[in-house]
Structure formats: structure tokens, C-alpha cells
Tab-separated table of C-alpha atoms in Angstrom:
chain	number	residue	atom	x	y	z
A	1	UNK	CA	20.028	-7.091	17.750
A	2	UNK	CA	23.695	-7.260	18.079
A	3	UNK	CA	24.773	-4.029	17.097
A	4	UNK	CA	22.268	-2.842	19.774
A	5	UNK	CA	23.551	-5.001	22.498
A	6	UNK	CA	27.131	-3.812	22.264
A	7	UNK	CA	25.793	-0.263	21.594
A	8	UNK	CA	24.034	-0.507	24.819
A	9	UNK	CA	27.027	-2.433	26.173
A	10	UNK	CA	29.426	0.345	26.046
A	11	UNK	CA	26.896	3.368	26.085
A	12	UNK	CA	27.974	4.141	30.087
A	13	UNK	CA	31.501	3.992	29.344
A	14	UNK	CA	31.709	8.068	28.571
A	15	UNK	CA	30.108	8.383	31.483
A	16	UNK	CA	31.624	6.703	34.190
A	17	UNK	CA	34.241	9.476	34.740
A	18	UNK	CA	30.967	11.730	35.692
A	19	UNK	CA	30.286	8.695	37.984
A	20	UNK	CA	33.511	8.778	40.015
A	21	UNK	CA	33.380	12.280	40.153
A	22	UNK	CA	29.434	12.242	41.637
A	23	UNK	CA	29.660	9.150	43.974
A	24	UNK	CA	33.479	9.347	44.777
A	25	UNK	CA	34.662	5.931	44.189
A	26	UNK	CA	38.301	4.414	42.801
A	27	UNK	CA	39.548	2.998	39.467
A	28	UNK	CA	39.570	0.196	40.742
A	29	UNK	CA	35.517	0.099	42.051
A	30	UNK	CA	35.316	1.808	38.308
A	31	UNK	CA	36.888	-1.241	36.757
A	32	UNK	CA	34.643	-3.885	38.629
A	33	UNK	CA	31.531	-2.403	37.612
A	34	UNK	CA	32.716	-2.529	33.623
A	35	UNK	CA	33.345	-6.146	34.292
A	36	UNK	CA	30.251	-7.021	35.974
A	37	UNK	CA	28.837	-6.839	32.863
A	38	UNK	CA	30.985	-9.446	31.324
A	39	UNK	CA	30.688	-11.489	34.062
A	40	UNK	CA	26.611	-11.556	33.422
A	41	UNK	CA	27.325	-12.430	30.316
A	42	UNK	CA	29.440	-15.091	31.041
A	43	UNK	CA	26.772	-16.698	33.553
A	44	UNK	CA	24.117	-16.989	30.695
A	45	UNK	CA	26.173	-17.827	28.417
A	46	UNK	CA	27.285	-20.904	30.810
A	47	UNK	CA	24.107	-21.344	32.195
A	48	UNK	CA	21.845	-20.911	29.459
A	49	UNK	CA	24.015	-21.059	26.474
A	50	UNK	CA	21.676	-23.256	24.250
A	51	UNK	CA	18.215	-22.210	26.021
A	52	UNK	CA	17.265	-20.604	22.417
A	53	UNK	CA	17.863	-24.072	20.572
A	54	UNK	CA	14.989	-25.508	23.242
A	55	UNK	CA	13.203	-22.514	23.764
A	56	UNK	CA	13.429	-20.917	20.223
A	57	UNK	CA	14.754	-17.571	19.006
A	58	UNK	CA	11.808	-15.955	19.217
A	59	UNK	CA	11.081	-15.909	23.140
A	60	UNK	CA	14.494	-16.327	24.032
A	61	UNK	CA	15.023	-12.446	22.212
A	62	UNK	CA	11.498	-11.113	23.573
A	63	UNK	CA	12.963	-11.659	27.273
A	64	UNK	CA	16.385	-10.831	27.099
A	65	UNK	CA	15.509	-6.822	24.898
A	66	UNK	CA	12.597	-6.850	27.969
A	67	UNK	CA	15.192	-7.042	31.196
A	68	UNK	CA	17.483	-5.019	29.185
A	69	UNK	CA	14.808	-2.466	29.140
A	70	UNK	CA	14.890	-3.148	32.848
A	71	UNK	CA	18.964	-2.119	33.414
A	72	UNK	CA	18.245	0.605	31.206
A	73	UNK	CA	16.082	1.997	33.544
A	74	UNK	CA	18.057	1.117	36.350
A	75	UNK	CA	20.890	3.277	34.941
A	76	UNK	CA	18.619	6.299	34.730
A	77	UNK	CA	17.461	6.213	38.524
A	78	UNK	CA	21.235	5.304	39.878
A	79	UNK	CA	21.844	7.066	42.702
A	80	UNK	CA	25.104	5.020	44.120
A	81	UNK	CA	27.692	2.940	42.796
A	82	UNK	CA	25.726	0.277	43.944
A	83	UNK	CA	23.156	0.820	41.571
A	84	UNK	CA	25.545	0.773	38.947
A	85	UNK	CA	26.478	-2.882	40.215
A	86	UNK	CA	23.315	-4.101	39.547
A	87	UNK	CA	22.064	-2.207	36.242
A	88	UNK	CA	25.435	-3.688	34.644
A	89	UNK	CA	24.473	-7.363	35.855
A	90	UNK	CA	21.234	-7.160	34.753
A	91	UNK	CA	22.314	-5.866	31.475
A	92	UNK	CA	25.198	-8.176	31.023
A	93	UNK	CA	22.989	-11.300	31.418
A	94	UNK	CA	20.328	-9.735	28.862
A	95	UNK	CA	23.126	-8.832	26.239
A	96	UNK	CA	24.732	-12.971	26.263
A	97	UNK	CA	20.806	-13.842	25.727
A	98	UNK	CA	20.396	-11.370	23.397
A	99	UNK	CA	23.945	-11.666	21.398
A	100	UNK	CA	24.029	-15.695	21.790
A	101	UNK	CA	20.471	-15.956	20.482
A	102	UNK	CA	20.578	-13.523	17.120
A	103	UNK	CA	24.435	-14.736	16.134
A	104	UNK	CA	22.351	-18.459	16.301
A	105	UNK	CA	19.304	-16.847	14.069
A	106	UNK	CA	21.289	-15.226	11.723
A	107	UNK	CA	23.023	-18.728	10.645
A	108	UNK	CA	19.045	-20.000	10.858
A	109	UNK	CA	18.092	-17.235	8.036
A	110	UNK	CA	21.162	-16.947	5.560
A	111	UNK	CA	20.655	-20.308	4.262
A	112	UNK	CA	23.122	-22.528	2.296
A	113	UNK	CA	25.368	-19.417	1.461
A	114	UNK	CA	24.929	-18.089	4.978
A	115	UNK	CA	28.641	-18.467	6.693
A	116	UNK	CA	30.474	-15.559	4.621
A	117	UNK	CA	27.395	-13.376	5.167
A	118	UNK	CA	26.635	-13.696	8.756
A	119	UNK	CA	30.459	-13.873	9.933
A	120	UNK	CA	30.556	-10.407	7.794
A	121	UNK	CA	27.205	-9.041	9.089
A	122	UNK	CA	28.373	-10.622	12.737
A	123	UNK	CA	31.865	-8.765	12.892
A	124	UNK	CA	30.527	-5.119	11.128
A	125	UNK	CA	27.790	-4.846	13.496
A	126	UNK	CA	29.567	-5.509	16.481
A	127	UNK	CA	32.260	-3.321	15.915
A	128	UNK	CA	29.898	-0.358	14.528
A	129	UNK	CA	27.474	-0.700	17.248
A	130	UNK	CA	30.349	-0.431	19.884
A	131	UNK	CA	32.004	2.319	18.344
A	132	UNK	CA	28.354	4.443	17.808
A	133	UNK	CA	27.675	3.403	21.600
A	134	UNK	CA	30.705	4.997	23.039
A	135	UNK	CA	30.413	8.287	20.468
A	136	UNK	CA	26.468	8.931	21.179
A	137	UNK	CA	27.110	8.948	24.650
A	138	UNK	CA	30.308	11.414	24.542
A	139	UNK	CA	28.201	13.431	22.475
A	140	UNK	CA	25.614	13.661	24.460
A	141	UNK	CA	27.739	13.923	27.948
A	142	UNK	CA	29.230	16.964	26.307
A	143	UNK	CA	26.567	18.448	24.908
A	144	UNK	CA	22.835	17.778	26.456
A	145	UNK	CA	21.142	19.086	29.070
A	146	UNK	CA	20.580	15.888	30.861
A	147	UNK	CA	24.009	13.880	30.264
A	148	UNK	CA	23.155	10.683	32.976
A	149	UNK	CA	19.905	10.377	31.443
A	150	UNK	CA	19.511	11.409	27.362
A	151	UNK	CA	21.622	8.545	26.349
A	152	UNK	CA	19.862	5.774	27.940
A	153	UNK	CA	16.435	7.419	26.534
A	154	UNK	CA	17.687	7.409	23.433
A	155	UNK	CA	18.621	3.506	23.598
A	156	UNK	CA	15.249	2.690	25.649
A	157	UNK	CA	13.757	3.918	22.390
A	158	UNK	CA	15.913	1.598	20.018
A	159	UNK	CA	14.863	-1.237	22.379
A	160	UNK	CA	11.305	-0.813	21.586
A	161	UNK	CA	11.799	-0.893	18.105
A	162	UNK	CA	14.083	-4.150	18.122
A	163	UNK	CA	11.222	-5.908	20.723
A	164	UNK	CA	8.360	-4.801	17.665
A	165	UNK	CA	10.973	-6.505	15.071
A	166	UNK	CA	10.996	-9.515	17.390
A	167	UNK	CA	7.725	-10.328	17.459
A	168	UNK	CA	7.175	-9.734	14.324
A	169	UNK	CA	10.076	-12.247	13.274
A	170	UNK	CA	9.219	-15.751	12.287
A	171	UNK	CA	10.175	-18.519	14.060
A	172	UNK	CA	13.399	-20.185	12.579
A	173	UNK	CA	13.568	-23.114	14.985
A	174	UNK	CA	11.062	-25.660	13.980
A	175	UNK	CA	11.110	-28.187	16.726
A	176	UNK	CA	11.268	-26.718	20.638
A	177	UNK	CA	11.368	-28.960	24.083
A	178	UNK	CA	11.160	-28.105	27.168
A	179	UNK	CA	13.952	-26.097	28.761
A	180	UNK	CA	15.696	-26.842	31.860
A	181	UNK	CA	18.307	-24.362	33.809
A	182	UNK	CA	21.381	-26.384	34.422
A	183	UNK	CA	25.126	-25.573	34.250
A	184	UNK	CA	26.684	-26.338	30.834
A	185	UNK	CA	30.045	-27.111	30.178
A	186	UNK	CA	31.098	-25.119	26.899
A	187	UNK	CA	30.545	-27.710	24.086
A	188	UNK	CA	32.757	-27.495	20.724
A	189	UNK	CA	32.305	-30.856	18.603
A	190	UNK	CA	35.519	-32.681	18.014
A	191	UNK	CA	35.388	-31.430	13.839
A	192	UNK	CA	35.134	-27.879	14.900
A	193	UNK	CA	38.144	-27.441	17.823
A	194	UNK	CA	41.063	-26.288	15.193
A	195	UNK	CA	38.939	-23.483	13.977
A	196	UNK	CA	37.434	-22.232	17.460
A	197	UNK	CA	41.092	-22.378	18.937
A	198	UNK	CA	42.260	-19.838	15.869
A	199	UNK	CA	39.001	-18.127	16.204
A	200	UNK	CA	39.650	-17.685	20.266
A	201	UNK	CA	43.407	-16.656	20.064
A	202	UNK	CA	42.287	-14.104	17.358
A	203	UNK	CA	39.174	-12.930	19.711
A	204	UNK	CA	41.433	-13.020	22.765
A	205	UNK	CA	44.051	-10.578	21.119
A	206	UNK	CA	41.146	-8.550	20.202
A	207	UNK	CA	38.815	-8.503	22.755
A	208	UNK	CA	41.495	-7.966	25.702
A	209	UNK	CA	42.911	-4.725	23.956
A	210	UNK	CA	39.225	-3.749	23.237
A	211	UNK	CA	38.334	-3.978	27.575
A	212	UNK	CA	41.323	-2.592	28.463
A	213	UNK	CA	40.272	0.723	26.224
A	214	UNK	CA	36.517	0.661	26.866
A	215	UNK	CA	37.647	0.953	30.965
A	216	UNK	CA	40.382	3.058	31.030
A	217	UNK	CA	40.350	4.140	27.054
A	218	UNK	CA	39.193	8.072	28.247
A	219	UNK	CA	41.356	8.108	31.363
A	220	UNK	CA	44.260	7.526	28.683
A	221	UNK	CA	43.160	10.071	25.935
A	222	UNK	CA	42.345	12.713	28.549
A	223	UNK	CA	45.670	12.227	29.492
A	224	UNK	CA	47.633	12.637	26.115
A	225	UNK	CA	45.303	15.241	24.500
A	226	UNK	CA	45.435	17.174	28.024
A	227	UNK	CA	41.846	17.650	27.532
A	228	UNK	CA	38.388	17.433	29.424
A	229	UNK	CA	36.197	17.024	26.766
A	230	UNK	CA	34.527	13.913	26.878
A	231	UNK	CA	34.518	13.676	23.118
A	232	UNK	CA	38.408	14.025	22.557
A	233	UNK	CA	38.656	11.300	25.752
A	234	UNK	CA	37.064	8.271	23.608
A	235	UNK	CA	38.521	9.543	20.044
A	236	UNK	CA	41.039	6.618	20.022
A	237	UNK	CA	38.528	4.661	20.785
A	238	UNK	CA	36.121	5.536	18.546
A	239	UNK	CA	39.006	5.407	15.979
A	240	UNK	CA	40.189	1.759	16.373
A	241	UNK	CA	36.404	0.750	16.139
A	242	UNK	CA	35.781	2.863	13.009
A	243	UNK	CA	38.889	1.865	11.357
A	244	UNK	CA	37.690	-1.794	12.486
A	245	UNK	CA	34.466	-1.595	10.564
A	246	UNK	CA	36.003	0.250	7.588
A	247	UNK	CA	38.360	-2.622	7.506
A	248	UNK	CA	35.819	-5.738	7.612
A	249	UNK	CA	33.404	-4.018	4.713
A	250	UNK	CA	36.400	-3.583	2.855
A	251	UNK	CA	38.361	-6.810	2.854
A	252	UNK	CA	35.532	-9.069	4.410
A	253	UNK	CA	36.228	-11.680	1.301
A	254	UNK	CA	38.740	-12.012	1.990
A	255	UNK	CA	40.303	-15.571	2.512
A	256	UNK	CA	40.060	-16.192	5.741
A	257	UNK	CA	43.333	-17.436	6.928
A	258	UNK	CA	45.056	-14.048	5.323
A	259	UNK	CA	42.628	-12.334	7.001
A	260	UNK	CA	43.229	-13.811	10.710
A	261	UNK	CA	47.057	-14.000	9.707
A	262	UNK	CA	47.255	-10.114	8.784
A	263	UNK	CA	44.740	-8.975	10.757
A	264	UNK	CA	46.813	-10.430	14.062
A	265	UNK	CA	49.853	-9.221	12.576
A	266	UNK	CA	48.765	-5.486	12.330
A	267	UNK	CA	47.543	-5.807	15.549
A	268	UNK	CA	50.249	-6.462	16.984
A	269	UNK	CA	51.811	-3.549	15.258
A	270	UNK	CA	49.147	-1.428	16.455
A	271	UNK	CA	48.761	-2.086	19.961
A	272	UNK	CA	53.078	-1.612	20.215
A	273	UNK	CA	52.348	1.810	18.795
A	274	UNK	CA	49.644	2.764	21.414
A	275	UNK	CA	52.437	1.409	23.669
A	276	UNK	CA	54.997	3.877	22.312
A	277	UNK	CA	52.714	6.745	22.025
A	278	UNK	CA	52.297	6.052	26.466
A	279	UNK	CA	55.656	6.116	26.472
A	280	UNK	CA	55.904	9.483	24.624
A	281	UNK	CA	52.613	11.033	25.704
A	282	UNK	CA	52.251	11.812	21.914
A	283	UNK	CA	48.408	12.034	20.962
A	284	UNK	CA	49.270	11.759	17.407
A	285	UNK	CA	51.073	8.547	17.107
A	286	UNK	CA	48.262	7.105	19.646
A	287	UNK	CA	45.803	8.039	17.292
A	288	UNK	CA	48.136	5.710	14.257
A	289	UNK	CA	48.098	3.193	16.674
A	290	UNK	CA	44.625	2.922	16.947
A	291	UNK	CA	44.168	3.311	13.373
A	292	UNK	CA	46.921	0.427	12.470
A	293	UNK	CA	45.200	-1.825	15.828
A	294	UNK	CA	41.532	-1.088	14.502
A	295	UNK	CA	42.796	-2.468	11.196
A	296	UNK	CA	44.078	-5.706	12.283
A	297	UNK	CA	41.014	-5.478	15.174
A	298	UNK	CA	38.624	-5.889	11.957
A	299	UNK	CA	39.889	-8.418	10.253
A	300	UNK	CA	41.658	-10.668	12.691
A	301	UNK	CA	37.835	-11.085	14.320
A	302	UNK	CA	36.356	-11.149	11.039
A	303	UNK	CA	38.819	-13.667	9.789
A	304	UNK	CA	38.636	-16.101	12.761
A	305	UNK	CA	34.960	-16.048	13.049
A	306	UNK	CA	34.415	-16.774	9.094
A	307	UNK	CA	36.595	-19.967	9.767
A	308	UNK	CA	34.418	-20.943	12.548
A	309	UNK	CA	31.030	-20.367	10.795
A	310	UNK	CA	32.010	-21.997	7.873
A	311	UNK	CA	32.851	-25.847	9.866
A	312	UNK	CA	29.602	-25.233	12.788
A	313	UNK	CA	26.870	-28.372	12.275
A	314	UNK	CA	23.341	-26.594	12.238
A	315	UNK	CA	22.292	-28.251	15.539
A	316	UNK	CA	25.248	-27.070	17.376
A	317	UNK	CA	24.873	-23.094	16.137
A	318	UNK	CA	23.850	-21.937	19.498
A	319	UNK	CA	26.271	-23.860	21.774
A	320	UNK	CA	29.541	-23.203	19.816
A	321	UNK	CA	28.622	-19.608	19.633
A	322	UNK	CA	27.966	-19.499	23.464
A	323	UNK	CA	31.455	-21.021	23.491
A	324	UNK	CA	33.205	-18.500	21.565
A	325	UNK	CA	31.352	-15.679	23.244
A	326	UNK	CA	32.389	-17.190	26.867
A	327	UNK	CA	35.979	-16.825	25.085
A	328	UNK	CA	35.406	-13.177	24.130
A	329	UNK	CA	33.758	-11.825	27.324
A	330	UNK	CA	35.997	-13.553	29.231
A	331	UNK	CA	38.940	-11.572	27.417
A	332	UNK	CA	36.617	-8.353	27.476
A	333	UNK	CA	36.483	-8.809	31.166
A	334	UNK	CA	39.243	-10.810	33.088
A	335	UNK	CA	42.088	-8.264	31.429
A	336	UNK	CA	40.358	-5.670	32.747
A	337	UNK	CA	40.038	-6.495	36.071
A	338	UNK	CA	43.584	-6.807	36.164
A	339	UNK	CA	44.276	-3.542	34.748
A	340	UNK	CA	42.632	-2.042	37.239
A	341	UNK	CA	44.143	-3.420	39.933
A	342	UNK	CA	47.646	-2.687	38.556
A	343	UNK	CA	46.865	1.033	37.372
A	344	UNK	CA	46.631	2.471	40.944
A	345	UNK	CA	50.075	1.654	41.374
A	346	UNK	CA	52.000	1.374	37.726
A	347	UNK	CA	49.979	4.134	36.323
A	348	UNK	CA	47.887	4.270	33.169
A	349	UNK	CA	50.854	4.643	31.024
A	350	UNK	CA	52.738	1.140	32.469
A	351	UNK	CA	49.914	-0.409	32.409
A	352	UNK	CA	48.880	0.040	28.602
A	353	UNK	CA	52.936	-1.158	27.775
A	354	UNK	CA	52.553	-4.054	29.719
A	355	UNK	CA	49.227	-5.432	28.230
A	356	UNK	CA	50.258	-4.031	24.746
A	357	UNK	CA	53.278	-6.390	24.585
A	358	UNK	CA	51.205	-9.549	25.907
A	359	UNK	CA	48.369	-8.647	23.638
A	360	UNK	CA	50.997	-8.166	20.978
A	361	UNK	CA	52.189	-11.918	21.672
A	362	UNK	CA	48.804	-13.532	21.539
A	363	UNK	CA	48.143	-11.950	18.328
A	364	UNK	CA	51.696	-12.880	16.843
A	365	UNK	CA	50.751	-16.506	18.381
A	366	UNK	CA	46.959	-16.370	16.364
A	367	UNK	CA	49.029	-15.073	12.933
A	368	UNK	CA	50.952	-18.370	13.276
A	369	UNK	CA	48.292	-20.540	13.965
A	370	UNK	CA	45.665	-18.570	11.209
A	371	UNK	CA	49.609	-19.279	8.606
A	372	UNK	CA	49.120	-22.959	9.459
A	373	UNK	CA	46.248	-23.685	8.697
A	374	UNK	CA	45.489	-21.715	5.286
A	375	UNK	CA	44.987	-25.315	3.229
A	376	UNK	CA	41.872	-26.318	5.962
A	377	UNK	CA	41.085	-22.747	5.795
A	378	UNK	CA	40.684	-22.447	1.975
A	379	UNK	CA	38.938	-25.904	1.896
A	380	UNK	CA	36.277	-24.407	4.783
A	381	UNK	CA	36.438	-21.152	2.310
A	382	UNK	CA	35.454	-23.001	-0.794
A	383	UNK	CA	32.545	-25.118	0.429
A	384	UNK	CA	31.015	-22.109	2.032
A	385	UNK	CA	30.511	-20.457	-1.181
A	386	UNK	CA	32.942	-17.583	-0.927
A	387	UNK	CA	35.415	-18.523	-3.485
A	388	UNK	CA	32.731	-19.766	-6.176
């Protein structure tokens, strides 16, 4: 369920320079309708951040694959911009149901042993299923005969599957109440704050770099590959999230303070290097840069969220990961925005060195923290099972 959010998440990405082109609008119009997304997110998550704790899983995941079903469909018969407003909305408020509710019901399932093994399962899946979102849909734009409307076919079809998998699903929450909408402040018991703070600078660093190149990611690599090919446009992209995934599978055992601490650190490294490669319009040292940032992009997330897991009190699951997801859309999104109200007049290149070196100081700022705490870290490591 969360791969297939953030699959469908990023799916129009590949396609939005097709959508300027078509409707004639700016960056900057481009850049508010990737973040309208985030902001729906960001309005269930505040508004409705623990419904599935009242509700249960169960209902709460029914709804949220239906209405995105719903934007899916709405992408399909877009005929404006405006339509594009809307379909990313809708969709954003179904994906913070959606990704809120499993990251709860995966806890639910994996038992004693369960924080290793979800915060692995957690990390993998949401960087594969963004990085297969944004390659389908290049694919597709380049090569099928319908390019605005294959894509979201193909993910209408994965919806139906996941709403069959739902229902079938058993019910992990055994006592429900009655659910009321009301605004919720983001809730993070006292016991937990150390590890959501690393766990947020380490999703900030991340998450920031990652909206900056899912809005104007193919702008950039059209730009220093000099090509039109939709394909070769998201290859960095694609890169950073593939190198992401190879690196949680690969070192997701890792402890998890040397995981945050490195994983920020080569970061850092990476995102100066995309910085550099701006500066020298060279495609190949972008394409290390993405490599070295997808490698510290992997574990950095990975490493933070493991901490987090590892400390969250059962009845709190679904509120503290509502908080940490406010955290990372509101990095996905806010940076963004910003971006593209700078890049009409600093140009792409300026604008990826700017946000390069602050991302580059957040992470250097989460390597510190993740350093400081490795003794609270390695106790949270050893009574979640993973060093036994």
C-alpha cells in the first residue's frame, strides 16, 4: 500500500512537461500543482492523523485506495490546469490516509520483532515505489500510443488489486470508537521526542532534495543531457532512488545511528556534487551525484526511521507516524514551492546550488545529532531484536 501510494504519487511527474506544453502555463503554476499534493497530505494527516486507531485499518484503507481511484480518473479526463489542481488534492489527501494507515498496520502485524522489519520494509518500498512511478511513466510518455492516459490505467489497475487485498486483510485493531473530525495538534510522547527530532532532520535533508528533483528533476536533466527524451530527463532521478533502495536492502542492519550518521554525511556529499555538476553542466558527474545522494538518501531515512520505530508505544503508532509524515511532506512540499518561485529568475542551475548547500547543512546537522546519540541508539537497537 505504500509503495503504491508514492508510485501513484510521482506517476504525473514525467508528464507535466507535456502539461505545460498542452495548457500553456509557468514553472511556477507547474510547481503549485506538485505541491498541492503535499499539502492534501498534510491536511489529513493533521486532520485525521489517528482516524485509523478509532476507525480501524481496515476501512480507513478501503476509502482512502477508493478516492484515489477517484483522482486517478480525474487525471485521465484533465482538460485544464485546473483539473490538475484538483486530481492532485484529491490524491494527496487519499495517499496521507493511505500511507499513515499501512505504516500503523505494518507495526500491528510484525509483532514483537516488528521495528527492524517494518522500518526496512517502510524505507525500501517507499523509495522503490517512487523510483518505478517516475520510470513507468517516462516509459510510457516516450513510448505509448496514449502517453496522458496508459499510465494512470496501468495504476487504476494496481488499485484494484490493493482494494481486493484490503478487504481481504484482517482486522489488526481490536477495539474501535467512534470517530470524530477535529484538528489535531501533531502528538509525539515526551519518551519518543529525541528520536523523532533525528528522524525529522534526517527526513528533512532527504525529503527536501527528493521535491526539489521530483518538480524540476527533468527540467534539470533535459538540460545537461541536451536531450528531449523523457526517459534520459528523470535518469538522475530514477538513479538516486535506485541507488536509495540498493542501499537500504544492503546495509538495512545496520546500527542505526551509523546508518543516520553516514547516510547524512554522504548526502551531503552527494547533493554538493549535483551542485557542481549545475555549475559545470556535466551530465556525468550529475549522474555520481545522484548515485553518492541516493546512497546517503537510503540509509539516512532508513536509519532515522529504525530509531523511531524501535522507542513508538503501540497505542501511539498512528499519531507519531502522522507526525513524522507531516515532517516529510512538509519538506517534500514547502522547498518546492520555493524553488519555484526562485527558478524564474535565478535559473534552474542557481537554484539547485542554493538548496544543495542548505540541504547539505541539514544533513551535516542530522550526522551530528544521529553521532550523539549512538549509546540511546544502540540501547533502542538491542531491545528491538536487531543485535540479538
Amino acid at each position: 500500500m505504500i509503495g503504491l501510494g508514492l508510485f501513484g504519487s510521482v506517476a504525473p511527474s514525467p508528464l507535466y512537461e507535456t502539461y505545460m506544453e498542452l495548457w500553456s502555463f509557468s514553472t511556477l503554476t507547474l510547481t503549485l500543482i506538485y505541491a498541492t499534493y503535499s499539502f492534501g497530505v498534510l491536511a489529513t494527516l493533521i486532520l485525521a492523523g489517528s482516524v485509523s486507531d478509532d476507525l480501524g485499518r481496515r476501512p480507513v484503507l478501503l476509502a482512502a485506495l477508493s478516492a484515489l481511484m477517484v483522482s486517478t480518473l480525474l487525471f485521465i479526463v484533465a482538460s485544464s490546469a485546473a483539473w490538475l489542481f484538483v486530481a492532485r488534492g484529491l490524491q494527496g489527501v487519499a495517499t496521507g490516509a493511505a500511507v499513515g494507515t499501512a505504516s500503523a498496520a505494518l507495526l500491528d502485524f510484525a509483532g514483537t520483532r516488528g521495528p527492524a522489519k517494518v522500518s526496512l520494509t517502510n524505507a525500501v518500498v517507499t523509495t522503490t515505489g517512487t523510483g518505478l512511478g517516475i520510470l513507468t511513466t517516462a516509459v510510457l510518455v516516450q513510448t505509448a500510443w496514449a502517453p496522458r492516459v496508459v499510465p494512470y490505467l496501468i495504476f487504476l489497475g494496481l488499485l484494484a488489486a490493493a482494494i481486493v487485498g484490503s478487504y481481504a486483510m484482517s482486522e489488526p485493531v481490536e477495539s474501535t470508537r467512534r470517530f470524530r473530525l477535529r484538528l489535531e495538534r501533531p502528538h509525539v510522547p515526551a519518551g519518543v521526542r529525541g528520536p523523532f527530532i533525528l528522524a525529522s532532520l534526517a527526513v528533512i535533508s532527504s525529503w527536501s532534495a527528493g521535491g526539489l528533483f521530483f518538480s524540476l528533476g527533468p527540467s534539470l536533466g533535459a538540460a545537461l543531457f541536451e536531450s528531449t527524451n523523457t526517459v534520459v530527463s528523470v535518469l538522475g532521478i530514477v538513479v538516486l532512488l535506485g541507488t536509495a533502495a540498493v542501499a537500504q536492502l544492503a546495509f538495512g542492519y545496520t546500527a542505526p545511528w551509523l546508518g543516520a550518521t553516514l547516510g547524512s554525511i554522504a548526502l551531503a556529499v552527494g547533493i554538493l556534487a549535483i551542485a557542481v555538476a549545475t555549475h559545470l553542466g556535466s551530465g556525468a558527474t550529475y549522474l555520481v551525484g545522484c548515485s553518492v545522494a541516493g546512497f546517503g538518501f537510503g540509509i539516512a531515512f532508513l536509519g532515522g526511521l529504525r530509531n523511531l520505530l524501535a522507542v513508538i508505544p503501540p497505542p501511539h503508532r498512528a499519531s507519531v507516524m502522522s507526525a513524522f509524515y507531516v515532517v516529510a511532506y512538509a519538506s517534500l512540499s514547502i522547498p518546492a514551492v520555493i524553488a519555484g518561485l526562485l527558478v524564474k529568475d535565478l535559473g534552474l542551475q542557481r537554484t539547485f546550488q542554493i538548496f544543495g548547500a542548505v540541504v547539505a547543512v541539514i544533513a551535516l546537522a542530522a550526522a551530528v545529532m544521529a553521532w550523539a546519540s549512538r549509546s540511546a541508539s544502540a540501547w533502542a537497537f538491542l531491545r528491538s531484536g536487531d543485535g540479538s
